[in-house]
Amino acid sequence: MRFSVLVFGASQVAIDLEPLVRMLRGDDVLHGWTHTVPGAFVIGAVSAWIARPLANAWLGFLSRDGAADAFSSPITLRVALLSAWIGTASQLGCSASRCSLATRPTGRHSGAFC
């Protein structure tokens, strides 16, 4: 089974665009619909659809100079989707653990990370 680190990374950046925009706006809540399971699924699919041709173009550029065979095989849609969904799911897990650590004993968030 293959895995694309390029698509994985792109999906992680994509899912964190919403918290970035919310931080820049000064919102109290950073994680919205993108940090839900359905939101992560959609962002993963869109990330795979956008990042796959870009990653394949980059790998093609790297392989034109006689680089290793690892660069010469294109990223399939299945590999791109799997890599993107692992990226968004892992980002959900990281965000959830940070938010649970920022929760006060009263059950209210401290606002430090969430």
PDB file of C-alpha atoms in Angstrom, residues 8-82:
ATOM      1  CA  PHE A   8      -1.471  14.223   3.655  1.00  0.00           C
ATOM      2  CA  GLY A   9       0.237  17.552   4.345  1.00  0.00           C
ATOM      3  CA  ALA A  10      -2.045  19.462   1.991  1.00  0.00           C
ATOM      4  CA  SER A  11      -5.124  18.083   3.758  1.00  0.00           C
ATOM      5  CA  GLN A  12      -3.754  19.135   7.140  1.00  0.00           C
ATOM      6  CA  VAL A  13      -3.164  22.661   5.884  1.00  0.00           C
ATOM      7  CA  ALA A  14      -6.634  22.758   4.315  1.00  0.00           C
ATOM      8  CA  ILE A  15      -8.440  21.681   7.476  1.00  0.00           C
ATOM      9  CA  ASP A  16      -6.645  24.343   9.508  1.00  0.00           C
ATOM     10  CA  LEU A  17      -7.564  27.222   7.209  1.00  0.00           C
ATOM     11  CA  GLU A  18     -10.795  27.819   9.131  1.00  0.00           C
ATOM     12  CA  PRO A  19      -9.071  28.184  12.551  1.00  0.00           C
ATOM     13  CA  LEU A  20      -6.491  30.487  10.921  1.00  0.00           C
ATOM     14  CA  VAL A  21      -9.197  32.748   9.517  1.00  0.00           C
ATOM     15  CA  ARG A  22     -11.005  32.713  12.862  1.00  0.00           C
ATOM     16  CA  MET A  23      -7.794  33.662  14.696  1.00  0.00           C
ATOM     17  CA  LEU A  24      -7.172  36.540  12.299  1.00  0.00           C
ATOM     18  CA  ARG A  25     -10.741  37.765  12.830  1.00  0.00           C
ATOM     19  CA  GLY A  26     -10.412  37.451  16.608  1.00  0.00           C
ATOM     20  CA  ASP A  27     -13.267  34.976  17.014  1.00  0.00           C
ATOM     21  CA  ASP A  28     -13.800  33.321  20.397  1.00  0.00           C
ATOM     22  CA  VAL A  29     -14.319  29.870  18.852  1.00  0.00           C
ATOM     23  CA  LEU A  30     -11.589  28.638  16.515  1.00  0.00           C
ATOM     24  CA  HIS A  31     -12.870  25.233  15.407  1.00  0.00           C
ATOM     25  CA  GLY A  32     -16.167  25.114  13.561  1.00  0.00           C
ATOM     26  CA  TRP A  33     -17.739  22.774  11.000  1.00  0.00           C
ATOM     27  CA  THR A  34     -14.397  21.801   9.460  1.00  0.00           C
ATOM     28  CA  HIS A  35     -13.408  20.088  12.690  1.00  0.00           C
ATOM     29  CA  THR A  36     -16.324  17.672  12.647  1.00  0.00           C
ATOM     30  CA  VAL A  37     -16.236  14.192  11.111  1.00  0.00           C
ATOM     31  CA  PRO A  38     -18.413  15.169   8.113  1.00  0.00           C
ATOM     32  CA  GLY A  39     -16.410  18.378   7.620  1.00  0.00           C
ATOM     33  CA  ALA A  40     -13.116  16.496   7.760  1.00  0.00           C
ATOM     34  CA  PHE A  41     -14.451  13.950   5.275  1.00  0.00           C
ATOM     35  CA  VAL A  42     -15.430  16.693   2.803  1.00  0.00           C
ATOM     36  CA  ILE A  43     -12.169  18.596   3.232  1.00  0.00           C
ATOM     37  CA  GLY A  44     -10.201  15.372   2.784  1.00  0.00           C
ATOM     38  CA  ALA A  45     -12.020  14.593  -0.469  1.00  0.00           C
ATOM     39  CA  VAL A  46     -11.553  18.124  -1.812  1.00  0.00           C
ATOM     40  CA  SER A  47      -7.901  18.125  -0.730  1.00  0.00           C
ATOM     41  CA  ALA A  48      -7.285  14.844  -2.519  1.00  0.00           C
ATOM     42  CA  TRP A  49      -8.991  16.142  -5.657  1.00  0.00           C
ATOM     43  CA  ILE A  50      -6.897  19.345  -5.689  1.00  0.00           C
ATOM     44  CA  ALA A  51      -3.575  18.064  -4.299  1.00  0.00           C
ATOM     45  CA  ARG A  52      -3.328  14.873  -6.363  1.00  0.00           C
ATOM     46  CA  PRO A  53      -2.607  16.524  -9.740  1.00  0.00           C
ATOM     47  CA  LEU A  54      -0.296  19.064  -8.104  1.00  0.00           C
ATOM     48  CA  ALA A  55       1.625  16.324  -6.294  1.00  0.00           C
ATOM     49  CA  ASN A  56       1.818  14.242  -9.477  1.00  0.00           C
ATOM     50  CA  ALA A  57       3.180  17.250 -11.375  1.00  0.00           C
ATOM     51  CA  TRP A  58       5.772  17.823  -8.654  1.00  0.00           C
ATOM     52  CA  LEU A  59       6.802  14.156  -8.644  1.00  0.00           C
ATOM     53  CA  GLY A  60       7.003  14.211 -12.441  1.00  0.00           C
ATOM     54  CA  PHE A  61       9.291  17.230 -12.237  1.00  0.00           C
ATOM     55  CA  LEU A  62      11.519  15.438  -9.731  1.00  0.00           C
ATOM     56  CA  SER A  63      11.698  12.254 -11.816  1.00  0.00           C
ATOM     57  CA  ARG A  64      12.653  13.954 -15.080  1.00  0.00           C
ATOM     58  CA  ASP A  65      16.275  14.152 -13.997  1.00  0.00           C
ATOM     59  CA  GLY A  66      16.584  10.402 -13.487  1.00  0.00           C
ATOM     60  CA  ALA A  67      15.626  10.383  -9.820  1.00  0.00           C
ATOM     61  CA  ALA A  68      14.542   7.269  -7.970  1.00  0.00           C
ATOM     62  CA  ASP A  69      11.599   5.173  -9.179  1.00  0.00           C
ATOM     63  CA  ALA A  70       9.575   6.275  -6.155  1.00  0.00           C
ATOM     64  CA  PHE A  71       9.012   9.596  -7.912  1.00  0.00           C
ATOM     65  CA  SER A  72       8.001   8.081 -11.230  1.00  0.00           C
ATOM     66  CA  SER A  73       4.773   6.290 -10.246  1.00  0.00           C
ATOM     67  CA  PRO A  74       1.747   8.586 -10.119  1.00  0.00           C
ATOM     68  CA  ILE A  75      -0.446   8.992  -7.054  1.00  0.00           C
ATOM     69  CA  THR A  76      -3.706   7.149  -7.652  1.00  0.00           C
ATOM     70  CA  LEU A  77      -7.059   8.546  -6.561  1.00  0.00           C
ATOM     71  CA  ARG A  78      -7.369   5.797  -3.952  1.00  0.00           C
ATOM     72  CA  VAL A  79      -3.987   6.659  -2.418  1.00  0.00           C
ATOM     73  CA  ALA A  80      -4.791  10.377  -2.522  1.00  0.00           C
ATOM     74  CA  LEU A  81      -8.144   9.901  -0.760  1.00  0.00           C
ATOM     75  CA  LEU A  82      -6.667   7.604   1.871  1.00  0.00           C
TER      76      LEU A  82
END
